[in-house]
């Protein structure tokens, strides 16, 4: 039998004993308050219909990296479309949001540069930062005073400074104080990187994201839009200047050294953008969000959020797991987020609202978790 290293076995035993052991499930309770399919694009069939008529003329595989044999006019045209939609000079498609963040942060900040990031940024941004040779400091979540302090102390010692935040935090649902961060630019020179993974499809004109809603698109060095959430498909794009795109094509290893997305995925991205324009789903989702907030406003166990992600803090891995099981038995699919994904005592139920959820379902869920 092939042996498995003892130390790794011990790590598995440890997570099991702490109720932190992860497994993969193949079926889920039917009332979905968990997936990131905020607008129902992946399920409704609308996107599939638009894509399937075009599939006959596409290849099933892209055959190589985009720098070798995997590129096509479909990629180029879709990137032009994405850039235009997000009011940027350029867009570059990556195979996933994880790849986009990894490739951006590992290649752009250089030795002698400084990265300042919110403590709650996504693992893909953290891993990109770990691969970079720049110096890195974290500031506590949404803490502008601490960010200002770090800038004041360190700005003179570094060549370039990159600030990395999310417009909607995936495990909290709240937003970075983007306007306040940009006010710091009056005193310090920095480049702002905003991950809009959970904001596309929810905020802004026709779902363009929170940077659009706040009218700060042109103030961002780079914005990341991912397509596996509200857009109901797969992949991601980094938008920014033409030089940024040129730089990433030449230096971003998760872009260069991988087989490009198949054409099917690229067509899906284009069609998902077309669905977004004049989408009625956004309007219904906004009504659900506002209804949820009205009902939970007075309860401090909920993290305040204007996004589709709402969290109720339920301290303790066992306690939050039990609540997830109780809801699952009633056919509600709501995921518990346990430590170490979140800090101890900050374990939570993560509730994702969708355009296909009914008001009755939302009210029933609130009743079940608050009574
Ligand atoms: C904030 C954020 N950025 C990036 C990603 C990664 O995106 P993808 O799922 O496309 O790899 C995620 C998804 O988990 C996310 O929540």
mmCIF file of C-alpha atoms and ligand atoms in Angstrom:
data_model
loop_
_atom_site.group_PDB
_atom_site.id
_atom_site.type_symbol
_atom_site.label_atom_id
_atom_site.label_comp_id
_atom_site.label_asym_id
_atom_site.label_seq_id
_atom_site.Cartn_x
_atom_site.Cartn_y
_atom_site.Cartn_z
ATOM 1 C CA UNK A 1 0.000 0.000 0.000
ATOM 2 C CA UNK A 2 1.233 3.512 -0.719
ATOM 3 C CA UNK A 3 2.078 5.185 2.580
ATOM 4 C CA UNK A 4 0.817 8.630 3.502
ATOM 5 C CA UNK A 5 3.147 10.881 5.563
ATOM 6 C CA UNK A 6 2.527 10.684 9.326
ATOM 7 C CA UNK A 7 2.606 14.470 9.807
ATOM 8 C CA UNK A 8 -0.098 14.959 7.207
ATOM 9 C CA UNK A 9 -2.219 12.246 8.809
ATOM 10 C CA UNK A 10 -1.869 14.066 12.119
ATOM 11 C CA UNK A 11 -3.065 17.270 10.494
ATOM 12 C CA UNK A 12 -6.139 15.458 9.191
ATOM 13 C CA UNK A 13 -6.820 14.012 12.660
ATOM 14 C CA UNK A 14 -6.436 17.470 14.141
ATOM 15 C CA UNK A 15 -9.033 19.116 11.864
ATOM 16 C CA UNK A 16 -11.414 16.194 12.472
ATOM 17 C CA UNK A 17 -11.097 16.529 16.241
ATOM 18 C CA UNK A 18 -11.762 20.283 15.953
ATOM 19 C CA UNK A 19 -14.863 19.810 13.800
ATOM 20 C CA UNK A 20 -13.073 21.561 10.900
ATOM 21 C CA UNK A 21 -12.862 18.584 8.517
ATOM 22 C CA UNK A 22 -13.999 19.462 4.990
ATOM 23 C CA UNK A 23 -15.694 17.008 2.612
ATOM 24 C CA UNK A 24 -17.271 17.341 -0.823
ATOM 25 C CA UNK A 25 -21.014 16.955 -1.239
ATOM 26 C CA UNK A 26 -22.813 16.009 -4.435
ATOM 27 C CA UNK A 27 -26.331 17.170 -3.609
ATOM 28 C CA UNK A 28 -27.730 20.151 -1.770
ATOM 29 C CA UNK A 29 -30.968 21.212 -0.088
ATOM 30 C CA UNK A 30 -33.305 22.769 -2.657
ATOM 31 C CA UNK A 31 -33.942 26.276 -1.319
ATOM 32 C CA UNK A 32 -30.676 27.896 -2.309
ATOM 33 C CA UNK A 33 -29.330 30.553 0.059
ATOM 34 C CA UNK A 34 -25.754 29.502 -0.452
ATOM 35 C CA UNK A 35 -24.517 29.520 -4.040
ATOM 36 C CA UNK A 36 -22.942 32.631 -5.566
ATOM 37 C CA UNK A 37 -25.410 32.433 -8.461
ATOM 38 C CA UNK A 38 -26.915 35.757 -7.325
ATOM 39 C CA UNK A 39 -28.907 36.408 -10.506
ATOM 40 C CA UNK A 40 -29.723 32.771 -11.278
ATOM 41 C CA UNK A 41 -27.889 32.966 -14.625
ATOM 42 C CA UNK A 42 -26.348 29.511 -14.189
ATOM 43 C CA UNK A 43 -29.703 27.817 -13.553
ATOM 44 C CA UNK A 44 -32.348 29.720 -15.479
ATOM 45 C CA UNK A 45 -31.459 28.337 -18.896
ATOM 46 C CA UNK A 46 -31.434 31.862 -20.417
ATOM 47 C CA UNK A 47 -27.673 31.919 -20.609
ATOM 48 C CA UNK A 48 -27.438 28.329 -21.810
ATOM 49 C CA UNK A 49 -29.939 29.030 -24.607
ATOM 50 C CA UNK A 50 -27.963 32.037 -25.827
ATOM 51 C CA UNK A 51 -24.714 30.088 -25.759
ATOM 52 C CA UNK A 52 -25.856 26.764 -27.174
ATOM 53 C CA UNK A 53 -26.839 28.154 -30.591
ATOM 54 C CA UNK A 54 -23.225 29.292 -31.038
ATOM 55 C CA UNK A 55 -21.535 26.150 -29.786
ATOM 56 C CA UNK A 56 -21.485 24.205 -33.035
ATOM 57 C CA UNK A 57 -18.870 26.585 -34.414
ATOM 58 C CA UNK A 58 -16.547 26.470 -31.383
ATOM 59 C CA UNK A 59 -13.712 24.084 -30.493
ATOM 60 C CA UNK A 60 -14.031 22.044 -27.326
ATOM 61 C CA UNK A 61 -10.498 22.851 -26.203
ATOM 62 C CA UNK A 62 -8.317 25.899 -26.791
ATOM 63 C CA UNK A 63 -5.198 23.769 -27.500
ATOM 64 C CA UNK A 64 -2.634 25.883 -25.683
ATOM 65 C CA UNK A 65 -1.635 29.010 -23.824
ATOM 66 C CA UNK A 66 -2.917 32.207 -25.395
ATOM 67 C CA UNK A 67 0.690 33.056 -26.205
ATOM 68 C CA UNK A 68 1.128 29.833 -28.223
ATOM 69 C CA UNK A 69 -1.999 28.488 -29.952
ATOM 70 C CA UNK A 70 -4.915 29.250 -27.591
ATOM 71 C CA UNK A 71 -5.824 32.800 -28.660
ATOM 72 C CA UNK A 72 -8.541 33.782 -31.140
ATOM 73 C CA UNK A 73 -10.462 36.824 -32.327
ATOM 74 C CA UNK A 74 -13.233 35.695 -29.949
ATOM 75 C CA UNK A 75 -10.920 36.413 -26.982
ATOM 76 C CA UNK A 76 -9.817 39.747 -28.437
ATOM 77 C CA UNK A 77 -13.372 40.899 -29.229
ATOM 78 C CA UNK A 78 -14.700 39.775 -25.834
ATOM 79 C CA UNK A 79 -11.907 41.611 -24.042
ATOM 80 C CA UNK A 80 -12.670 44.785 -26.009
ATOM 81 C CA UNK A 81 -16.325 44.400 -24.999
ATOM 82 C CA UNK A 82 -15.410 43.876 -21.309
ATOM 83 C CA UNK A 83 -13.092 46.894 -21.316
ATOM 84 C CA UNK A 84 -15.805 49.074 -22.840
ATOM 85 C CA UNK A 85 -18.473 47.822 -20.426
ATOM 86 C CA UNK A 86 -16.278 48.578 -17.418
ATOM 87 C CA UNK A 87 -15.016 51.912 -18.804
ATOM 88 C CA UNK A 88 -11.380 50.826 -18.922
ATOM 89 C CA UNK A 89 -8.666 50.983 -21.569
ATOM 90 C CA UNK A 90 -8.164 47.234 -21.511
ATOM 91 C CA UNK A 91 -9.312 43.884 -20.174
ATOM 92 C CA UNK A 92 -7.460 40.580 -19.955
ATOM 93 C CA UNK A 93 -9.310 37.288 -19.428
ATOM 94 C CA UNK A 94 -7.888 34.729 -16.986
ATOM 95 C CA UNK A 95 -9.058 31.135 -16.460
ATOM 96 C CA UNK A 96 -10.507 31.952 -13.028
ATOM 97 C CA UNK A 97 -10.641 34.687 -10.434
ATOM 98 C CA UNK A 98 -8.060 32.745 -8.459
ATOM 99 C CA UNK A 99 -5.668 32.793 -11.431
ATOM 100 C CA UNK A 100 -6.330 36.490 -12.067
ATOM 101 C CA UNK A 101 -5.533 37.529 -8.501
ATOM 102 C CA UNK A 102 -2.562 35.206 -8.234
ATOM 103 C CA UNK A 103 -1.136 36.430 -11.538
ATOM 104 C CA UNK A 104 -1.697 40.116 -10.779
ATOM 105 C CA UNK A 105 -0.289 40.271 -7.261
ATOM 106 C CA UNK A 106 2.633 37.938 -7.888
ATOM 107 C CA UNK A 107 3.855 39.872 -10.925
ATOM 108 C CA UNK A 108 3.053 43.579 -10.479
ATOM 109 C CA UNK A 109 4.441 44.609 -7.058
ATOM 110 C CA UNK A 110 8.259 44.433 -7.178
ATOM 111 C CA UNK A 111 11.027 44.131 -4.583
ATOM 112 C CA UNK A 112 11.227 47.577 -2.980
ATOM 113 C CA UNK A 113 7.467 48.125 -3.331
ATOM 114 C CA UNK A 114 4.892 47.963 -0.540
ATOM 115 C CA UNK A 115 1.541 46.153 -0.510
ATOM 116 C CA UNK A 116 -1.066 47.224 2.050
ATOM 117 C CA UNK A 117 -4.041 44.901 2.198
ATOM 118 C CA UNK A 118 -7.204 44.510 4.219
ATOM 119 C CA UNK A 119 -6.891 41.541 6.596
ATOM 120 C CA UNK A 120 -9.968 39.887 5.036
ATOM 121 C CA UNK A 121 -8.950 39.761 1.378
ATOM 122 C CA UNK A 122 -9.538 36.524 -0.515
ATOM 123 C CA UNK A 123 -7.055 33.620 -0.378
ATOM 124 C CA UNK A 124 -6.188 34.124 -4.066
ATOM 125 C CA UNK A 125 -4.995 37.687 -3.378
ATOM 126 C CA UNK A 126 -3.081 36.508 -0.305
ATOM 127 C CA UNK A 127 -1.349 33.762 -2.278
ATOM 128 C CA UNK A 128 -0.428 36.235 -5.023
ATOM 129 C CA UNK A 129 1.066 38.552 -2.395
ATOM 130 C CA UNK A 130 3.008 35.629 -0.885
ATOM 131 C CA UNK A 131 4.606 34.971 -4.255
ATOM 132 C CA UNK A 132 5.605 38.611 -4.711
ATOM 133 C CA UNK A 133 8.940 40.051 -3.557
ATOM 134 C CA UNK A 134 7.321 43.236 -2.254
ATOM 135 C CA UNK A 135 6.976 44.064 1.452
ATOM 136 C CA UNK A 136 3.483 43.423 2.777
ATOM 137 C CA UNK A 137 1.520 44.775 5.740
ATOM 138 C CA UNK A 138 -2.113 44.120 6.606
ATOM 139 C CA UNK A 139 -4.536 46.608 8.122
ATOM 140 C CA UNK A 140 -7.482 45.455 10.179
ATOM 141 C CA UNK A 141 -10.764 45.113 8.350
ATOM 142 C CA UNK A 142 -11.950 48.414 6.820
ATOM 143 C CA UNK A 143 -9.797 50.355 9.291
ATOM 144 C CA UNK A 144 -8.972 53.613 7.509
ATOM 145 C CA UNK A 145 -7.074 55.061 10.486
ATOM 146 C CA UNK A 146 -4.720 52.072 10.467
ATOM 147 C CA UNK A 147 -4.267 52.278 6.702
ATOM 148 C CA UNK A 148 -3.492 55.989 7.005
ATOM 149 C CA UNK A 149 -0.995 55.229 9.764
ATOM 150 C CA UNK A 150 0.770 52.602 7.647
ATOM 151 C CA UNK A 151 0.958 54.997 4.697
ATOM 152 C CA UNK A 152 2.327 57.784 6.893
ATOM 153 C CA UNK A 153 4.994 55.544 8.437
ATOM 154 C CA UNK A 154 6.151 53.780 5.288
ATOM 155 C CA UNK A 155 5.403 55.827 2.201
ATOM 156 C CA UNK A 156 8.828 57.438 2.003
ATOM 157 C CA UNK A 157 10.680 54.096 2.176
ATOM 158 C CA UNK A 158 9.154 52.336 -0.830
ATOM 159 C CA UNK A 159 9.098 52.850 -4.589
ATOM 160 C CA UNK A 160 5.435 52.040 -5.316
ATOM 161 C CA UNK A 161 2.567 51.335 -2.942
ATOM 162 C CA UNK A 162 -0.346 49.026 -3.797
ATOM 163 C CA UNK A 163 -3.526 48.980 -1.695
ATOM 164 C CA UNK A 164 -5.547 45.778 -2.108
ATOM 165 C CA UNK A 165 -9.217 45.530 -1.124
ATOM 166 C CA UNK A 166 -12.500 43.916 -2.170
ATOM 167 C CA UNK A 167 -15.533 45.972 -3.080
ATOM 168 C CA UNK A 168 -17.642 43.267 -1.378
ATOM 169 C CA UNK A 169 -15.992 40.923 1.133
ATOM 170 C CA UNK A 170 -16.902 37.325 0.399
ATOM 171 C CA UNK A 171 -17.231 36.090 3.973
ATOM 172 C CA UNK A 172 -18.802 39.264 5.446
ATOM 173 C CA UNK A 173 -20.794 40.844 2.630
ATOM 174 C CA UNK A 174 -19.728 44.347 3.631
ATOM 175 C CA UNK A 175 -17.777 46.746 1.412
ATOM 176 C CA UNK A 176 -14.406 48.464 1.504
ATOM 177 C CA UNK A 177 -14.657 52.215 2.256
ATOM 178 C CA UNK A 178 -13.453 52.992 -1.262
ATOM 179 C CA UNK A 179 -14.163 56.727 -1.213
ATOM 180 C CA UNK A 180 -12.316 57.177 2.081
ATOM 181 C CA UNK A 181 -9.389 55.135 0.784
ATOM 182 C CA UNK A 182 -9.193 57.342 -2.292
ATOM 183 C CA UNK A 183 -9.240 60.470 -0.120
ATOM 184 C CA UNK A 184 -5.879 59.298 1.234
ATOM 185 C CA UNK A 185 -4.517 59.860 -2.277
ATOM 186 C CA UNK A 186 -4.476 63.603 -1.481
ATOM 187 C CA UNK A 187 -1.489 62.883 0.789
ATOM 188 C CA UNK A 188 0.087 59.689 -0.527
ATOM 189 C CA UNK A 189 0.713 58.220 -3.935
ATOM 190 C CA UNK A 190 -0.580 54.658 -4.268
ATOM 191 C CA UNK A 191 -2.192 52.255 -6.742
ATOM 192 C CA UNK A 192 -5.607 50.887 -5.781
ATOM 193 C CA UNK A 193 -6.506 47.272 -6.649
ATOM 194 C CA UNK A 194 -10.167 46.326 -6.172
ATOM 195 C CA UNK A 195 -11.536 42.784 -6.422
ATOM 196 C CA UNK A 196 -15.154 43.161 -7.604
ATOM 197 C CA UNK A 197 -15.942 39.402 -7.588
ATOM 198 C CA UNK A 198 -19.072 39.799 -5.462
ATOM 199 C CA UNK A 199 -20.080 43.266 -6.707
ATOM 200 C CA UNK A 200 -20.498 42.600 -10.433
ATOM 201 C CA UNK A 201 -24.163 41.994 -11.211
ATOM 202 C CA UNK A 202 -25.347 43.653 -8.003
ATOM 203 C CA UNK A 203 -23.999 47.216 -7.792
ATOM 204 C CA UNK A 204 -23.665 49.978 -10.364
ATOM 205 C CA UNK A 205 -25.341 50.816 -13.642
ATOM 206 C CA UNK A 206 -26.523 47.509 -15.191
ATOM 207 C CA UNK A 207 -24.471 45.571 -12.633
ATOM 208 C CA UNK A 208 -21.129 47.164 -13.525
ATOM 209 C CA UNK A 209 -19.913 46.871 -9.922
ATOM 210 C CA UNK A 210 -19.345 49.085 -6.907
ATOM 211 C CA UNK A 211 -16.542 51.142 -8.477
ATOM 212 C CA UNK A 212 -19.037 52.147 -11.147
ATOM 213 C CA UNK A 213 -21.710 52.983 -8.567
ATOM 214 C CA UNK A 214 -19.224 55.203 -6.719
ATOM 215 C CA UNK A 215 -17.897 56.717 -9.948
ATOM 216 C CA UNK A 216 -14.291 55.746 -9.183
ATOM 217 C CA UNK A 217 -13.565 53.362 -12.032
ATOM 218 C CA UNK A 218 -10.871 55.645 -13.431
ATOM 219 C CA UNK A 219 -9.187 55.947 -10.017
ATOM 220 C CA UNK A 220 -8.403 52.220 -9.808
ATOM 221 C CA UNK A 221 -5.106 50.790 -10.994
ATOM 222 C CA UNK A 222 -6.739 47.382 -11.513
ATOM 223 C CA UNK A 223 -10.203 45.909 -11.018
ATOM 224 C CA UNK A 224 -10.936 42.191 -11.035
ATOM 225 C CA UNK A 225 -14.295 40.875 -12.311
ATOM 226 C CA UNK A 226 -15.002 37.183 -11.884
ATOM 227 C CA UNK A 227 -17.605 35.276 -13.866
ATOM 228 C CA UNK A 228 -18.363 32.299 -11.612
ATOM 229 C CA UNK A 229 -20.717 34.225 -9.341
ATOM 230 C CA UNK A 230 -23.502 36.570 -10.507
ATOM 231 C CA UNK A 231 -22.507 35.992 -14.145
ATOM 232 C CA UNK A 232 -23.282 32.277 -13.849
ATOM 233 C CA UNK A 233 -20.352 31.025 -15.922
ATOM 234 C CA UNK A 234 -16.581 30.802 -15.415
ATOM 235 C CA UNK A 235 -13.347 32.800 -15.731
ATOM 236 C CA UNK A 236 -12.343 36.332 -14.788
ATOM 237 C CA UNK A 237 -10.926 39.530 -16.225
ATOM 238 C CA UNK A 238 -8.521 42.160 -14.962
ATOM 239 C CA UNK A 239 -9.357 45.607 -16.305
ATOM 240 C CA UNK A 240 -7.078 48.629 -16.255
ATOM 241 C CA UNK A 241 -4.701 50.520 -18.503
ATOM 242 C CA UNK A 242 -3.313 49.290 -21.809
ATOM 243 C CA UNK A 243 0.148 49.105 -20.161
ATOM 244 C CA UNK A 244 -1.216 46.893 -17.400
ATOM 245 C CA UNK A 245 -2.569 44.446 -19.980
ATOM 246 C CA UNK A 246 0.756 44.423 -21.859
ATOM 247 C CA UNK A 247 2.591 43.868 -18.592
ATOM 248 C CA UNK A 248 0.367 40.952 -17.507
ATOM 249 C CA UNK A 249 0.628 39.255 -20.892
ATOM 250 C CA UNK A 250 4.406 39.367 -20.520
ATOM 251 C CA UNK A 251 4.936 38.686 -16.811
ATOM 252 C CA UNK A 252 1.861 37.116 -15.203
ATOM 253 C CA UNK A 253 2.678 33.433 -14.842
ATOM 254 C CA UNK A 254 -0.896 32.231 -14.225
ATOM 255 C CA UNK A 255 -1.810 33.854 -17.552
ATOM 256 C CA UNK A 256 1.208 32.667 -19.532
ATOM 257 C CA UNK A 257 1.725 29.092 -18.373
ATOM 258 C CA UNK A 258 -1.733 27.593 -18.680
ATOM 259 C CA UNK A 259 -4.075 26.376 -21.401
ATOM 260 C CA UNK A 260 -6.503 29.159 -22.322
ATOM 261 C CA UNK A 261 -10.222 28.870 -21.557
ATOM 262 C CA UNK A 262 -12.201 26.962 -24.213
ATOM 263 C CA UNK A 263 -14.212 29.129 -26.607
ATOM 264 C CA UNK A 264 -17.400 27.889 -24.951
ATOM 265 C CA UNK A 265 -16.405 29.705 -21.755
ATOM 266 C CA UNK A 266 -15.527 32.901 -23.596
ATOM 267 C CA UNK A 267 -18.850 32.902 -25.469
ATOM 268 C CA UNK A 268 -20.596 32.380 -22.116
ATOM 269 C CA UNK A 269 -18.856 35.416 -20.614
ATOM 270 C CA UNK A 270 -19.932 37.610 -23.556
ATOM 271 C CA UNK A 271 -23.521 36.350 -23.401
ATOM 272 C CA UNK A 272 -23.670 36.802 -19.616
ATOM 273 C CA UNK A 273 -22.761 40.491 -20.081
ATOM 274 C CA UNK A 274 -25.533 40.813 -22.665
ATOM 275 C CA UNK A 275 -27.992 39.273 -20.172
ATOM 276 C CA UNK A 276 -26.867 41.712 -17.498
ATOM 277 C CA UNK A 277 -27.914 44.683 -19.573
ATOM 278 C CA UNK A 278 -31.536 45.456 -18.663
ATOM 279 C CA UNK A 279 -31.667 42.427 -16.371
ATOM 280 C CA UNK A 280 -34.876 42.359 -14.313
ATOM 281 C CA UNK A 281 -33.142 39.966 -11.933
ATOM 282 C CA UNK A 282 -31.064 42.795 -10.403
ATOM 283 C CA UNK A 283 -34.206 44.760 -9.488
ATOM 284 C CA UNK A 284 -35.797 41.800 -7.699
ATOM 285 C CA UNK A 285 -32.561 40.965 -5.889
ATOM 286 C CA UNK A 286 -32.316 44.575 -4.645
ATOM 287 C CA UNK A 287 -35.861 44.328 -3.249
ATOM 288 C CA UNK A 288 -34.908 41.145 -1.371
ATOM 289 C CA UNK A 289 -31.754 42.778 0.019
ATOM 290 C CA UNK A 290 -33.670 45.783 1.268
ATOM 291 C CA UNK A 291 -36.395 43.550 2.798
ATOM 292 C CA UNK A 292 -33.717 41.450 4.535
ATOM 293 C CA UNK A 293 -32.057 44.561 5.952
ATOM 294 C CA UNK A 294 -35.307 46.053 7.229
ATOM 295 C CA UNK A 295 -36.125 42.855 9.074
ATOM 296 C CA UNK A 296 -32.710 42.259 10.635
ATOM 297 C CA UNK A 297 -31.718 45.894 11.276
ATOM 298 C CA UNK A 298 -32.153 45.743 15.059
ATOM 299 C CA UNK A 299 -30.315 42.423 15.455
ATOM 300 C CA UNK A 300 -26.597 42.981 16.105
ATOM 301 C CA UNK A 301 -25.669 39.392 15.286
ATOM 302 C CA UNK A 302 -26.052 40.294 11.576
ATOM 303 C CA UNK A 303 -23.168 41.989 9.773
ATOM 304 C CA UNK A 304 -24.467 45.137 8.045
ATOM 305 C CA UNK A 305 -24.437 44.640 4.283
ATOM 306 C CA UNK A 306 -25.928 46.174 1.142
ATOM 307 C CA UNK A 307 -24.714 43.272 -0.988
ATOM 308 C CA UNK A 308 -26.259 39.863 -1.732
ATOM 309 C CA UNK A 309 -24.181 38.286 1.064
ATOM 310 C CA UNK A 310 -25.563 38.489 4.610
ATOM 311 C CA UNK A 311 -23.993 36.909 7.669
ATOM 312 C CA UNK A 312 -25.321 35.997 11.067
ATOM 313 C CA UNK A 313 -22.573 35.444 13.617
ATOM 314 C CA UNK A 314 -23.073 32.159 15.488
ATOM 315 C CA UNK A 315 -19.935 31.627 17.640
ATOM 316 C CA UNK A 316 -18.495 28.094 17.726
ATOM 317 C CA UNK A 317 -17.941 25.545 14.943
ATOM 318 C CA UNK A 318 -20.303 23.041 16.554
ATOM 319 C CA UNK A 319 -23.061 25.572 17.164
ATOM 320 C CA UNK A 320 -22.977 26.946 13.629
ATOM 321 C CA UNK A 321 -22.813 23.428 12.133
ATOM 322 C CA UNK A 322 -25.868 22.413 14.145
ATOM 323 C CA UNK A 323 -27.800 25.390 12.817
ATOM 324 C CA UNK A 324 -26.773 24.534 9.250
ATOM 325 C CA UNK A 325 -28.028 20.962 9.764
ATOM 326 C CA UNK A 326 -31.322 22.161 11.235
ATOM 327 C CA UNK A 327 -31.891 24.402 8.203
ATOM 328 C CA UNK A 328 -30.831 21.673 5.806
ATOM 329 C CA UNK A 329 -33.391 19.290 7.345
ATOM 330 C CA UNK A 330 -36.005 21.906 6.429
ATOM 331 C CA UNK A 331 -34.626 22.057 2.874
ATOM 332 C CA UNK A 332 -32.839 25.407 3.310
ATOM 333 C CA UNK A 333 -29.348 25.450 1.833
ATOM 334 C CA UNK A 334 -27.365 27.869 4.014
ATOM 335 C CA UNK A 335 -23.680 27.292 4.593
ATOM 336 C CA UNK A 336 -21.925 27.658 7.906
ATOM 337 C CA UNK A 337 -18.530 29.305 7.699
ATOM 338 C CA UNK A 338 -16.270 27.921 10.375
ATOM 339 C CA UNK A 339 -12.875 28.764 11.763
ATOM 340 C CA UNK A 340 -10.149 28.764 10.447
ATOM 341 C CA UNK A 341 -11.857 30.214 7.325
ATOM 342 C CA UNK A 342 -13.050 32.980 9.701
ATOM 343 C CA UNK A 343 -11.605 33.890 13.101
ATOM 344 C CA UNK A 344 -12.616 31.839 16.136
ATOM 345 C CA UNK A 345 -15.853 33.122 17.700
ATOM 346 C CA UNK A 346 -16.685 34.788 14.404
ATOM 347 C CA UNK A 347 -18.174 31.603 12.918
ATOM 348 C CA UNK A 348 -21.271 32.445 10.941
ATOM 349 C CA UNK A 349 -24.135 31.461 8.734
ATOM 350 C CA UNK A 350 -23.460 32.919 5.291
ATOM 351 C CA UNK A 351 -26.729 33.709 3.551
ATOM 352 C CA UNK A 352 -26.618 34.530 -0.143
ATOM 353 C CA UNK A 353 -29.722 36.160 -1.548
ATOM 354 C CA UNK A 354 -30.674 35.443 -5.159
ATOM 355 C CA UNK A 355 -33.084 36.892 -7.675
ATOM 356 C CA UNK A 356 -34.853 33.491 -7.743
ATOM 357 C CA UNK A 357 -35.535 33.458 -3.982
ATOM 358 C CA UNK A 358 -39.065 34.506 -3.063
ATOM 359 C CA UNK A 359 -39.950 37.033 -0.350
ATOM 360 C CA UNK A 360 -41.726 34.183 1.493
ATOM 361 C CA UNK A 361 -38.564 32.042 1.509
ATOM 362 C CA UNK A 362 -36.506 34.943 2.818
ATOM 363 C CA UNK A 363 -39.030 35.706 5.567
ATOM 364 C CA UNK A 364 -39.205 32.044 6.558
ATOM 365 C CA UNK A 365 -35.412 31.830 6.769
ATOM 366 C CA UNK A 366 -35.159 34.966 8.906
ATOM 367 C CA UNK A 367 -37.806 33.553 11.215
ATOM 368 C CA UNK A 368 -35.915 30.246 11.557
ATOM 369 C CA UNK A 369 -32.582 31.833 12.442
ATOM 370 C CA UNK A 370 -33.821 34.578 14.727
ATOM 371 C CA UNK A 371 -36.493 32.844 16.778
HETATM 372 C C1 LIG B 1 -13.320 37.922 -3.563
HETATM 373 C C2 LIG B 1 -12.996 36.765 -4.451
HETATM 374 N N1 LIG B 1 -12.030 36.899 -5.359
HETATM 375 C C3 LIG B 1 -11.687 35.898 -6.181
HETATM 376 C C4 LIG B 1 -12.324 34.684 -6.120
HETATM 377 C C5 LIG B 1 -11.904 33.581 -7.027
HETATM 378 O O1 LIG B 1 -12.713 33.545 -8.137
HETATM 379 P P1 LIG B 1 -12.919 32.191 -8.956
HETATM 380 O O2 LIG B 1 -13.946 31.407 -8.212
HETATM 381 O O3 LIG B 1 -13.347 32.628 -10.305
HETATM 382 O O4 LIG B 1 -11.600 31.480 -8.969
HETATM 383 C C6 LIG B 1 -13.366 34.505 -5.223
HETATM 384 C C7 LIG B 1 -14.134 33.237 -5.212
HETATM 385 O O5 LIG B 1 -14.111 32.418 -4.398
HETATM 386 C C8 LIG B 1 -13.707 35.558 -4.341
HETATM 387 O O6 LIG B 1 -14.666 35.409 -3.432
#
